[in-house]
Structures are given as C-alpha cells and as structure tokens.
PDB file of C-alpha atoms in Angstrom:
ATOM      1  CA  UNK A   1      -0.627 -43.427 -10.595  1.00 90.00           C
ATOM      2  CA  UNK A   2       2.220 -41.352 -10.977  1.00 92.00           C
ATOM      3  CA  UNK A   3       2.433 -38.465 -13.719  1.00 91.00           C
ATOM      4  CA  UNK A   4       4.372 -35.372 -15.033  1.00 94.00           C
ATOM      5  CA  UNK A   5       3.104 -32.672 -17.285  1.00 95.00           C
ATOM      6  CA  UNK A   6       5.301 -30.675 -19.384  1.00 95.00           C
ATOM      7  CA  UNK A   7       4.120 -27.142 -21.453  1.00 96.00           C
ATOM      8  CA  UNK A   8       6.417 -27.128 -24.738  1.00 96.00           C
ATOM      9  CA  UNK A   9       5.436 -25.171 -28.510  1.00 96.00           C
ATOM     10  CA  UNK A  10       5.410 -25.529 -31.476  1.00 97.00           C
ATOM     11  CA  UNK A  11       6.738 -22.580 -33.827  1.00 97.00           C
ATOM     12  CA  UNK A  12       5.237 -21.314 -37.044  1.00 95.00           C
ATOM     13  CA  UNK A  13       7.783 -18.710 -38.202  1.00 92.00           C
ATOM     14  CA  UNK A  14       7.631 -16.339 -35.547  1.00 88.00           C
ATOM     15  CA  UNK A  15       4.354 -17.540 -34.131  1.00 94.00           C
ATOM     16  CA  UNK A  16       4.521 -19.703 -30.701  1.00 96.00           C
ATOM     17  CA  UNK A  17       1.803 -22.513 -30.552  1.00 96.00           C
ATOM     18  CA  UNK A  18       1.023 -23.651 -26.693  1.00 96.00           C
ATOM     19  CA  UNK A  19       1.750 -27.446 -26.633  1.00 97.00           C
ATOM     20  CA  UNK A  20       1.026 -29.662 -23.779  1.00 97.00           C
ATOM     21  CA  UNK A  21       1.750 -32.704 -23.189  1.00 97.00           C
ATOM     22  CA  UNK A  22       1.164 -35.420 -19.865  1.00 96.00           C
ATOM     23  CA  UNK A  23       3.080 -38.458 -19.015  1.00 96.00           C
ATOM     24  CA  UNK A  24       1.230 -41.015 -16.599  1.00 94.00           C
ATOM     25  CA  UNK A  25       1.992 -44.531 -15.640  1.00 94.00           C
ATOM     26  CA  UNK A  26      -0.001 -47.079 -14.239  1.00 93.00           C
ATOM     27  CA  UNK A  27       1.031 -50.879 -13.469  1.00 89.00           C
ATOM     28  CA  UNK A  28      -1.761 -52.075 -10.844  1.00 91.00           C
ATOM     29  CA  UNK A  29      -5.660 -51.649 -10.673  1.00 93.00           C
ATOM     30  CA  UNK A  30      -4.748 -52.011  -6.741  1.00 91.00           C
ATOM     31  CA  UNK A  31      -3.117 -48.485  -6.305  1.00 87.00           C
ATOM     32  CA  UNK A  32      -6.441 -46.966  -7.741  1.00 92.00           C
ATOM     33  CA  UNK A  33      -9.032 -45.573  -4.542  1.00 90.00           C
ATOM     34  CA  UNK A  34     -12.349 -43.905  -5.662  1.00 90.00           C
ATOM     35  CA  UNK A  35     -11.508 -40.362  -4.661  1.00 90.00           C
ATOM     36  CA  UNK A  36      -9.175 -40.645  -7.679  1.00 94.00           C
ATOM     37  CA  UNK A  37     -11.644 -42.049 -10.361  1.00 94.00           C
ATOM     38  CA  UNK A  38     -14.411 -39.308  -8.971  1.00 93.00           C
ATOM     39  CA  UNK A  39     -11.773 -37.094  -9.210  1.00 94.00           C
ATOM     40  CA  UNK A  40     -10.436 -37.719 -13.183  1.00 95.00           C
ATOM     41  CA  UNK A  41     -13.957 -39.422 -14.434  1.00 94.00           C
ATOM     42  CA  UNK A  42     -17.474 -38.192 -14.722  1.00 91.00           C
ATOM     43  CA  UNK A  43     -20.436 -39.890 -14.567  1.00 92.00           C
ATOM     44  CA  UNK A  44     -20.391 -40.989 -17.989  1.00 91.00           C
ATOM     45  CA  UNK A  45     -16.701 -42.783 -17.851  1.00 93.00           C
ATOM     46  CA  UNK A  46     -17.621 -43.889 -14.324  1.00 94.00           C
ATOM     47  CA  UNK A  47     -20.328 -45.996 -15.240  1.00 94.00           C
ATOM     48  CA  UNK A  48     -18.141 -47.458 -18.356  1.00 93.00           C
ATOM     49  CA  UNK A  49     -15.241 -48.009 -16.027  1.00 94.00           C
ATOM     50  CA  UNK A  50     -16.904 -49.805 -13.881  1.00 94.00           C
ATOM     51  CA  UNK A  51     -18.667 -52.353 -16.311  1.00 95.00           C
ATOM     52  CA  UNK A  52     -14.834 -53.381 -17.641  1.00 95.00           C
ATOM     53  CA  UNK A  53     -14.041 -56.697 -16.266  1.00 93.00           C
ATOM     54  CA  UNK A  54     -10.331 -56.959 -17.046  1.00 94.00           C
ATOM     55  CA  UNK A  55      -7.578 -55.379 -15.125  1.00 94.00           C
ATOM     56  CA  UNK A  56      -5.713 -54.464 -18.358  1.00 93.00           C
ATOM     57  CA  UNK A  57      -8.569 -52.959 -20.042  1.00 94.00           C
ATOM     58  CA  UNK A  58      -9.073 -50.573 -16.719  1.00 95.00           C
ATOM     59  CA  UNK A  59      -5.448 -49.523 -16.963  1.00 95.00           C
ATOM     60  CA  UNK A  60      -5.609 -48.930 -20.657  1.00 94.00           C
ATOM     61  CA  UNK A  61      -8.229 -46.277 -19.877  1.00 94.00           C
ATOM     62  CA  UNK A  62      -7.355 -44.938 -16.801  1.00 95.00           C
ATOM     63  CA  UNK A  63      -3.833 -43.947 -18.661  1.00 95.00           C
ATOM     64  CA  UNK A  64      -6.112 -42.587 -21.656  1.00 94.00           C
ATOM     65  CA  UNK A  65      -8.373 -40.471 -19.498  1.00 94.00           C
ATOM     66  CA  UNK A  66      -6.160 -39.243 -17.073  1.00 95.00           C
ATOM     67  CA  UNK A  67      -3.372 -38.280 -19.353  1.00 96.00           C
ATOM     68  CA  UNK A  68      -5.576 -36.772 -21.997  1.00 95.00           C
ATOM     69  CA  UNK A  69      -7.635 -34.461 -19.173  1.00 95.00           C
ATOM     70  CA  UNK A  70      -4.502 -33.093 -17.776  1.00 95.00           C
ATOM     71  CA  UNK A  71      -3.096 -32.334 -20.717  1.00 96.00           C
ATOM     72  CA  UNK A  72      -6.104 -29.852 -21.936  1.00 94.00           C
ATOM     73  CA  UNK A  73      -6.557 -28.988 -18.510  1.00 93.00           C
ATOM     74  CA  UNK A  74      -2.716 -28.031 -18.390  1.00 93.00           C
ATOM     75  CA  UNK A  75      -3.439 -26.604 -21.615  1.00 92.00           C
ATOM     76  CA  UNK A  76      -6.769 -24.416 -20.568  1.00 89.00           C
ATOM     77  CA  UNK A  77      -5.082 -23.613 -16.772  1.00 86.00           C
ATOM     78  CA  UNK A  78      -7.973 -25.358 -14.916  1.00 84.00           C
ATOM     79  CA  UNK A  79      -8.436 -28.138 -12.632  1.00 83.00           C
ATOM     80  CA  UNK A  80     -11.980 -29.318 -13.350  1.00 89.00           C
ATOM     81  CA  UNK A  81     -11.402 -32.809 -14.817  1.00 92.00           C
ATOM     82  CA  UNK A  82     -14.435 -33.591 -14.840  1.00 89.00           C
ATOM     83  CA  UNK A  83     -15.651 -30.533 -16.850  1.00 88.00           C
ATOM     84  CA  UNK A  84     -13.377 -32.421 -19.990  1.00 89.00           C
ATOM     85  CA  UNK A  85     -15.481 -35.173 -22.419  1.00 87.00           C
ATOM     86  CA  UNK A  86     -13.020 -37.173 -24.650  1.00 88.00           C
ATOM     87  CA  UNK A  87     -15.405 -39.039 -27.113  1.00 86.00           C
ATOM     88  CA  UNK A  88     -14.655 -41.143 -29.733  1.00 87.00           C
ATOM     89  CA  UNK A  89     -14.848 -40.116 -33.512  1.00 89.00           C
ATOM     90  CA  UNK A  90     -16.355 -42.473 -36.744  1.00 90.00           C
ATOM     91  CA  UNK A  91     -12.554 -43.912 -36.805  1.00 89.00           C
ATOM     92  CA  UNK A  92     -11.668 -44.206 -32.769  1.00 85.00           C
ATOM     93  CA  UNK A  93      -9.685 -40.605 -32.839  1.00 87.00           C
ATOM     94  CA  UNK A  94     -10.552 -38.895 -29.684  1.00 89.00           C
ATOM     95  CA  UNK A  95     -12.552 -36.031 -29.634  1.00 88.00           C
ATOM     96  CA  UNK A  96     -12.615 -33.108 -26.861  1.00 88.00           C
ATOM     97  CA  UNK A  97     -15.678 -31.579 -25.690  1.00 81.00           C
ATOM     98  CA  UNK A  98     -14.944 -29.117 -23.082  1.00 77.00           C
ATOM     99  CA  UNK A  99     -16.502 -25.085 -23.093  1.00 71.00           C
ATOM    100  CA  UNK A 100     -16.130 -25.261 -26.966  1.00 66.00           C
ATOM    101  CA  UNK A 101     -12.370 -24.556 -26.889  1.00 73.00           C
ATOM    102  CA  UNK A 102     -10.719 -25.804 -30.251  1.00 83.00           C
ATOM    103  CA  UNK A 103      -8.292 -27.776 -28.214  1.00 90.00           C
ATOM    104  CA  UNK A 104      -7.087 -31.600 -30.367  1.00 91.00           C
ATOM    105  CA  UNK A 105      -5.542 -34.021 -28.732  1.00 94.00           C
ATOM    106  CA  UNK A 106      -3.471 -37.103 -29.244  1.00 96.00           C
ATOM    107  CA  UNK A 107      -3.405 -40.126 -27.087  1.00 96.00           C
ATOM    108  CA  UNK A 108      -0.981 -43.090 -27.235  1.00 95.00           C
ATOM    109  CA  UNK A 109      -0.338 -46.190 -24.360  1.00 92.00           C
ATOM    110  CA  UNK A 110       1.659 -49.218 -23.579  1.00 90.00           C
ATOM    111  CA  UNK A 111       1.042 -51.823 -21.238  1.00 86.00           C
ATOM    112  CA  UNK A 112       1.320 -49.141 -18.148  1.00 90.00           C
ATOM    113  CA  UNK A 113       2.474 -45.562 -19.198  1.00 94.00           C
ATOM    114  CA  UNK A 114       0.062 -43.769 -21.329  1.00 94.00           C
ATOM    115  CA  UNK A 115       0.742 -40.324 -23.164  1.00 96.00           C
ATOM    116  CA  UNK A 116      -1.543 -37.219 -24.761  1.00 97.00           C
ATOM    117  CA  UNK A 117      -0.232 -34.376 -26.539  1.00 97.00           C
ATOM    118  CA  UNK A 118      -2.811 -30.931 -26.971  1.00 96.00           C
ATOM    119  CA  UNK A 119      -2.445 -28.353 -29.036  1.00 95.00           C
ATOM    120  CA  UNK A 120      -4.802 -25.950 -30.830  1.00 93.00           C
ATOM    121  CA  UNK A 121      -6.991 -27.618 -33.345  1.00 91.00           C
ATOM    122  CA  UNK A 122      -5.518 -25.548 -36.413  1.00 93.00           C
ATOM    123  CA  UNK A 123      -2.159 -27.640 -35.904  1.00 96.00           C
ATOM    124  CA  UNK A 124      -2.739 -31.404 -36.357  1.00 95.00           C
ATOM    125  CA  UNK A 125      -0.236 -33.753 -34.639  1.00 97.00           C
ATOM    126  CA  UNK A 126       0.317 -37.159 -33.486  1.00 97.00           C
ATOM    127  CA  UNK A 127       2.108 -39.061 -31.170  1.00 97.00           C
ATOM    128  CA  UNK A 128       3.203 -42.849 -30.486  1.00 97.00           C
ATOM    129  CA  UNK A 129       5.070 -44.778 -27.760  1.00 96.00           C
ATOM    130  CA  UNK A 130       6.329 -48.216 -28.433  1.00 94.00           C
ATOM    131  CA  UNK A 131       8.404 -50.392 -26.811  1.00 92.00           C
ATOM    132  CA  UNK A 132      11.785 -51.959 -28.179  1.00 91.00           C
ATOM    133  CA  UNK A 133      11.116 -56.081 -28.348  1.00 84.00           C
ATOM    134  CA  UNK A 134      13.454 -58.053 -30.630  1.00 80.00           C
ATOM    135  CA  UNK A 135      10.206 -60.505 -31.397  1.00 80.00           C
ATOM    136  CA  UNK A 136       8.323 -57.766 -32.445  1.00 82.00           C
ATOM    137  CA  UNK A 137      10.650 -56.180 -34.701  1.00 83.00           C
ATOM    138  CA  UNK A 138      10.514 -59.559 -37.132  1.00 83.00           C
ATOM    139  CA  UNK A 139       6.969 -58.897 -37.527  1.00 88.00           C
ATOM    140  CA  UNK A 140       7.418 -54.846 -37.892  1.00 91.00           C
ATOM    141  CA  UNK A 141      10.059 -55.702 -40.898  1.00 90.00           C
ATOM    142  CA  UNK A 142       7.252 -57.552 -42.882  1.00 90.00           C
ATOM    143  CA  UNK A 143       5.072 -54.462 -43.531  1.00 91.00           C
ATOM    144  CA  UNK A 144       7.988 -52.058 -44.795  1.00 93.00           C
ATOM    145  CA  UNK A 145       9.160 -51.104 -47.353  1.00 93.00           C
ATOM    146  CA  UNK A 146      12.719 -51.966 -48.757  1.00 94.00           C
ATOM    147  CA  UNK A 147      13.242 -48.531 -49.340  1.00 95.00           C
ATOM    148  CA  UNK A 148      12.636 -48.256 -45.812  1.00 95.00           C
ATOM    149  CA  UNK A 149      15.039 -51.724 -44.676  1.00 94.00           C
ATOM    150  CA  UNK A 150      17.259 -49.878 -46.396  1.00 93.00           C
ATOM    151  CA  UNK A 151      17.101 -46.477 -44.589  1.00 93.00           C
ATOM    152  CA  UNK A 152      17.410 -48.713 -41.316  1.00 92.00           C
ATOM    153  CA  UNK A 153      20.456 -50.769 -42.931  1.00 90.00           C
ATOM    154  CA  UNK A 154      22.228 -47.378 -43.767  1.00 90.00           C
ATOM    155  CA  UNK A 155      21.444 -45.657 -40.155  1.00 89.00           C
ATOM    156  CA  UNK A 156      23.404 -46.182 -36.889  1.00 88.00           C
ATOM    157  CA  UNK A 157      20.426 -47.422 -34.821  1.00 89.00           C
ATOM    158  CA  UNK A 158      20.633 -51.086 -35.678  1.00 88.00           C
ATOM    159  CA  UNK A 159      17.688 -53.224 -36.912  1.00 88.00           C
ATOM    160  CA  UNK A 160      15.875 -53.750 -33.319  1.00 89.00           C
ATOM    161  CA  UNK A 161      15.709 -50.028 -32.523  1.00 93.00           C
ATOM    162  CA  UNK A 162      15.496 -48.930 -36.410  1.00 93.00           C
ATOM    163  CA  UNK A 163      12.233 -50.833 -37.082  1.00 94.00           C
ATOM    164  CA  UNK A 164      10.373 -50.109 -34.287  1.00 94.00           C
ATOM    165  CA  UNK A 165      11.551 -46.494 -34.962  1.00 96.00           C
ATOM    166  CA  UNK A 166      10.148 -46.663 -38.471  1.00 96.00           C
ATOM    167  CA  UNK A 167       6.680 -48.153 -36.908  1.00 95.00           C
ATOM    168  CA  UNK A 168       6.263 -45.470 -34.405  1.00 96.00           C
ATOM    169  CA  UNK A 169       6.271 -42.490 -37.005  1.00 97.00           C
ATOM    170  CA  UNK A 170       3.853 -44.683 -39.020  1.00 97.00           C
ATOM    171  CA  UNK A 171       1.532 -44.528 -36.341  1.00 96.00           C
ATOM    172  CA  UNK A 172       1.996 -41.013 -35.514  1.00 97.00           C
ATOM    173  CA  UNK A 173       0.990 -40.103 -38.609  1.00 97.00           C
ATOM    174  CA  UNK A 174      -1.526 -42.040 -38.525  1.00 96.00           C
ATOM    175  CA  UNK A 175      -3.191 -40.846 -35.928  1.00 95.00           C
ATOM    176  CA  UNK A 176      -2.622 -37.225 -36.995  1.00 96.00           C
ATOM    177  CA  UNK A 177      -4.878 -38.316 -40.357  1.00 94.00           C
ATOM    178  CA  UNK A 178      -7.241 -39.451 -38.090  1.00 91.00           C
ATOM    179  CA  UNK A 179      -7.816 -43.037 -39.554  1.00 91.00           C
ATOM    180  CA  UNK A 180      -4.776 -44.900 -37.783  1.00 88.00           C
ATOM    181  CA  UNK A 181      -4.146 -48.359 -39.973  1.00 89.00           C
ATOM    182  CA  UNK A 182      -7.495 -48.565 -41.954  1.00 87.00           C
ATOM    183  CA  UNK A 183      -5.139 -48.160 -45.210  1.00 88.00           C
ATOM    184  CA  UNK A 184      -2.763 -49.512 -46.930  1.00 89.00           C
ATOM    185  CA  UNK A 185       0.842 -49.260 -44.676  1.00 90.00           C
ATOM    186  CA  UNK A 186       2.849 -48.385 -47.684  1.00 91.00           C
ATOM    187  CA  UNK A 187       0.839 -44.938 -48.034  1.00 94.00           C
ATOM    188  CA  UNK A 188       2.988 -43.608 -44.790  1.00 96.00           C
ATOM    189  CA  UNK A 189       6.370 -44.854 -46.502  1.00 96.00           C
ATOM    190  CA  UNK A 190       8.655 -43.153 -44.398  1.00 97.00           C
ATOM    191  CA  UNK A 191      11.741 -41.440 -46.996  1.00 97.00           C
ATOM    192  CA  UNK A 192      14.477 -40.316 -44.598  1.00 95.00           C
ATOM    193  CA  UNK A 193      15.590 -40.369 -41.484  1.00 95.00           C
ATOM    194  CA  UNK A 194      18.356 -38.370 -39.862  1.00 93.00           C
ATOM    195  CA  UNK A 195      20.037 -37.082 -36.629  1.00 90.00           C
ATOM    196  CA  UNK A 196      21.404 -39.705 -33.913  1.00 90.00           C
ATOM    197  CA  UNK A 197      20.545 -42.655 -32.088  1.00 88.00           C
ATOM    198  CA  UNK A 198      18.461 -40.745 -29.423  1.00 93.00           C
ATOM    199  CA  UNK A 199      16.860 -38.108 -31.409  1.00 95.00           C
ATOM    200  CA  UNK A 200      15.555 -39.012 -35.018  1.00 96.00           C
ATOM    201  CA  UNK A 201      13.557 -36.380 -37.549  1.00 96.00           C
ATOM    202  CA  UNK A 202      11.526 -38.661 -39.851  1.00 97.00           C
ATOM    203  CA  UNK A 203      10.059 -37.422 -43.225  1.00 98.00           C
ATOM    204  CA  UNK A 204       7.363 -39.225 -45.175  1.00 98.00           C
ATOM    205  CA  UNK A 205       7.100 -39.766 -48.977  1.00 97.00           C
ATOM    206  CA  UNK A 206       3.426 -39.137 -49.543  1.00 97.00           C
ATOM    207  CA  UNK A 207       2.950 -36.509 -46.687  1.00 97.00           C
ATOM    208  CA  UNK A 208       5.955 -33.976 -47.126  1.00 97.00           C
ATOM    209  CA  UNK A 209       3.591 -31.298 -44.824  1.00 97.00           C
ATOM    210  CA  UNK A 210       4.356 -33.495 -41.722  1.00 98.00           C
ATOM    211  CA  UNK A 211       7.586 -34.070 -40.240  1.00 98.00           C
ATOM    212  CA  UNK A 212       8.584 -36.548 -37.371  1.00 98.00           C
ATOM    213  CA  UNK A 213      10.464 -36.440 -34.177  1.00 98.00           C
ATOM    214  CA  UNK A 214      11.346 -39.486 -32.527  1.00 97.00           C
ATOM    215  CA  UNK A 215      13.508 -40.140 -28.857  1.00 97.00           C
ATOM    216  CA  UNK A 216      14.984 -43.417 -27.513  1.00 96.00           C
ATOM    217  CA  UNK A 217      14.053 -43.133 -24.385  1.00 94.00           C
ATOM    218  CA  UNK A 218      15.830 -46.374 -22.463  1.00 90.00           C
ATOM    219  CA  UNK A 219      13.432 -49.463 -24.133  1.00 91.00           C
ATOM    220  CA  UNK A 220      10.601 -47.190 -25.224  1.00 94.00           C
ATOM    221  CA  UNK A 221      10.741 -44.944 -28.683  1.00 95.00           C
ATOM    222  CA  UNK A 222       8.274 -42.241 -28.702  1.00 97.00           C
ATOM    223  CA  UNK A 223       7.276 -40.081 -31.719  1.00 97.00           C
ATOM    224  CA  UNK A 224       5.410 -37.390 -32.176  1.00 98.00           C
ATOM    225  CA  UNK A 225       4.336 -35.918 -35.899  1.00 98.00           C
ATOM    226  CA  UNK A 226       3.472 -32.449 -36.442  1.00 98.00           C
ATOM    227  CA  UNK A 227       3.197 -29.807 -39.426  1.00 97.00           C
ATOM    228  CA  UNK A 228       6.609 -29.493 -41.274  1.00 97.00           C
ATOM    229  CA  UNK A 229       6.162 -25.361 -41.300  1.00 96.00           C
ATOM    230  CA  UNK A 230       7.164 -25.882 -37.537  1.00 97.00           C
ATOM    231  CA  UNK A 231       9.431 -26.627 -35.317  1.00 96.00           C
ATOM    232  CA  UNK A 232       8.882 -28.772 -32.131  1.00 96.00           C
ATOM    233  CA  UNK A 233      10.336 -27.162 -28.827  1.00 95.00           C
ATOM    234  CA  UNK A 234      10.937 -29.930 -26.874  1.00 95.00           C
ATOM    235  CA  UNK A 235      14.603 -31.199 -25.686  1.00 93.00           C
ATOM    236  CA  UNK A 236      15.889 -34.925 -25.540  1.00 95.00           C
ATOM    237  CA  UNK A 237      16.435 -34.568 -21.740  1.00 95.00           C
ATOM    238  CA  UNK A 238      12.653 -33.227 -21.157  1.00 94.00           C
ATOM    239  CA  UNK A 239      11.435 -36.216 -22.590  1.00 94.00           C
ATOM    240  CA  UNK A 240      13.528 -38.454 -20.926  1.00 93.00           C
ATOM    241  CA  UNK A 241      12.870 -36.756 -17.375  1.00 92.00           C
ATOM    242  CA  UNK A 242       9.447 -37.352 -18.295  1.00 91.00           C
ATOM    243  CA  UNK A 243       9.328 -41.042 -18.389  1.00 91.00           C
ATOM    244  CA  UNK A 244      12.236 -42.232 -16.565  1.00 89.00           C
ATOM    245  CA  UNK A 245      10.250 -40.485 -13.862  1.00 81.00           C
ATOM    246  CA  UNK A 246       7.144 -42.308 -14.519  1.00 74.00           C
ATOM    247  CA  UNK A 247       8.678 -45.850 -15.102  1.00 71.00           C
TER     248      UNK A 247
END
C-alpha cells in the first residue's frame, strides 16, 4: 500500500484549526503481509477482515482503516494504530473512539485509493473522491437540477467533468450532515460554482454555512466541504502531489 499524509488548517478569522488529511492506495489483496494488518487493525477489525470473502470488499476497508487511523494519528502525533476504533454510527458515518479526543473524521474511496480528512469535532466537514467516466455522467445528469445543468452549461469545465463535479460536493455535504443520500437529492442543490477548471468553490442553496472546494486532479475530482466562516489551507499542487503519488 502506498500512502502520503499531509497536515493543512482550516481558518476561523484569526483562529488556525489543525487539519489532517491521508492519501492511500491499494490495487491488490496480494501486496498485503500480516505484519501490516497487525500493524493498522486490532483485534476487532482483524477478525472482520478476515471473514470478508471478496478481494474488493478487503481493499475497500483496508483503504478505510488505514487512511482514517493515520490521519487522527497524524492528527494526535502518535503511532499506535491500533489504540484508534472507527465505528459506525445509526447512518454508516464513522465514528472515532480513541483516549476521548474530540477528533471527526471523514472517509471517502474508489476502486483503489481511499481518503480521510480529521479535524476537531467543533468543525464539521466532508470529503468525496470520484472518478471522471463519460457513462456515469448520463446517469449523474438525471438527479440534478436544471438550475444546476445550467451552472454546468455556463462553466468552462464541460459536461463530463461538470457533472461529476456537481455530484462530488453533493456527497461531501452529505457526509458532513451525517446521513449521506437517505434524502431527497434536490435538498443539496448546489447554487454556484466559480474559479477554474482545476480548482472549483461550490456553494449550496439550502446550506449557505458550508462551502465547497473541489480539484481535478488528472481523472479523479475530489471535494471536500467545510464551514463557510473558514477558509481551507490547502494548495492545488498539494493535492495533486498527493495522489499522483499514490496512483
């Protein structure tokens, strides 16, 4: 598995909030030896890894785990993996049980690069990473908005990038309300978008006290939705570093 962790903050006025985030990718079950799963898992996510049949369904949570624990570990400036519990809540949002820190976290995975943001628990956020496919932006166009067709129609990033874009701050959102898709889609209508084709600020209609920002990132898009009274520290290039690395 290969990985990189980046430290990045969010700022409230003049306030600095800690923000960590890890970037891991994953594309065979083969490259995996049990010094790393005793390493990352404890007994608990041991025995649940090892009673997944599919080779997919492993990846999915190695990238989940893994990412996730060294992004509060990162963010607490320890090593003991094992020490971190990520449950999940009544909706499937992940919870973090680790020395009662107030430490949320946000998790989000493709096929074979998974991603987790942490922050303090008093600033909500979310992030999503989707890839760019021309058959799934038909389907993606179906559940917007035409306000929203239109705000692609108007921008510079062309419908196959556009819609996905549109999807991904969705689903950030989404997971920073802590009930992902269980409601209508229309209730994150996304208002405006602006900036260029590789970074894009989103704003929603219903949720004005979040704010978007999404990166192109060669086929992937990846979004991450935070608290409109700040401002996200965190450079095109970082992000790109990040996954071309990984990739």
């Amino acid at each position: 598995m290969k990985y990189t962790d980046i430290t990045t903050e969010l700022v409230e006025s003049d306030k600095s909030i800690p923000l960590t985030m890890s970037f891991c990718s994953l594309k065979s079950i083969d490259y995996i030896e049990d010094e790393f799963i005793n390493t990352y898992l404890n007994m608990n996510e041991k025995d649940y890894y090892n009673k997944l049949k599919y080779d997919a369904r492993k990846i999915s949570f190695l990238l989940g785990r893994v990412s996730s624990k060294r992004a509060i570990a990162s963010y607490m400036d320890c090593n003991d993996y094992q020490s971190i519990s990520i449950e999940k809540g009544i909706f499937c949002n992940p919870i973090v049980k680790c020395n009662n820190h107030n430490i949320t976290v946000t998790i989000t995975h493709t096929k074979h690069i998974g991603m987790t943001a942490a922050t303090k628990e008093f600033y909500p956020i979310g992030i999503d990473i989707e890839g760019i496919d021309k058959h799934y932006t038909k389907a993606i166009k179906t559940q917007l908005t035409d306000k929203e067709i239109q705000l692609v129609e108007q921008h510079s990033l062309g419908a196959e990038v556009g819609f996905v874009t549109l999807w991904t701050i969705k689903e950030a959102l989404s997971k920073v309300l802590r009930i992902g898709f269980l409601t209508s889609l229309k209730t994150y209508e996304v208002e405006r978008i602006e900036g260029n084709d590789y970074c894009i600020n989103g704003y929603y209609k219903n949720f004005k006290m979040f704010k978007s920002t999404t990166y192109k990132i060669d086929k992937y898009l990846v979004t991450i939705c935070y608290p409109s009274k700040c401002d996200l520290k965190l450079n095109y290039e970082t992000v790109y570093n990040a996954i071309i690395n990984d990739l």
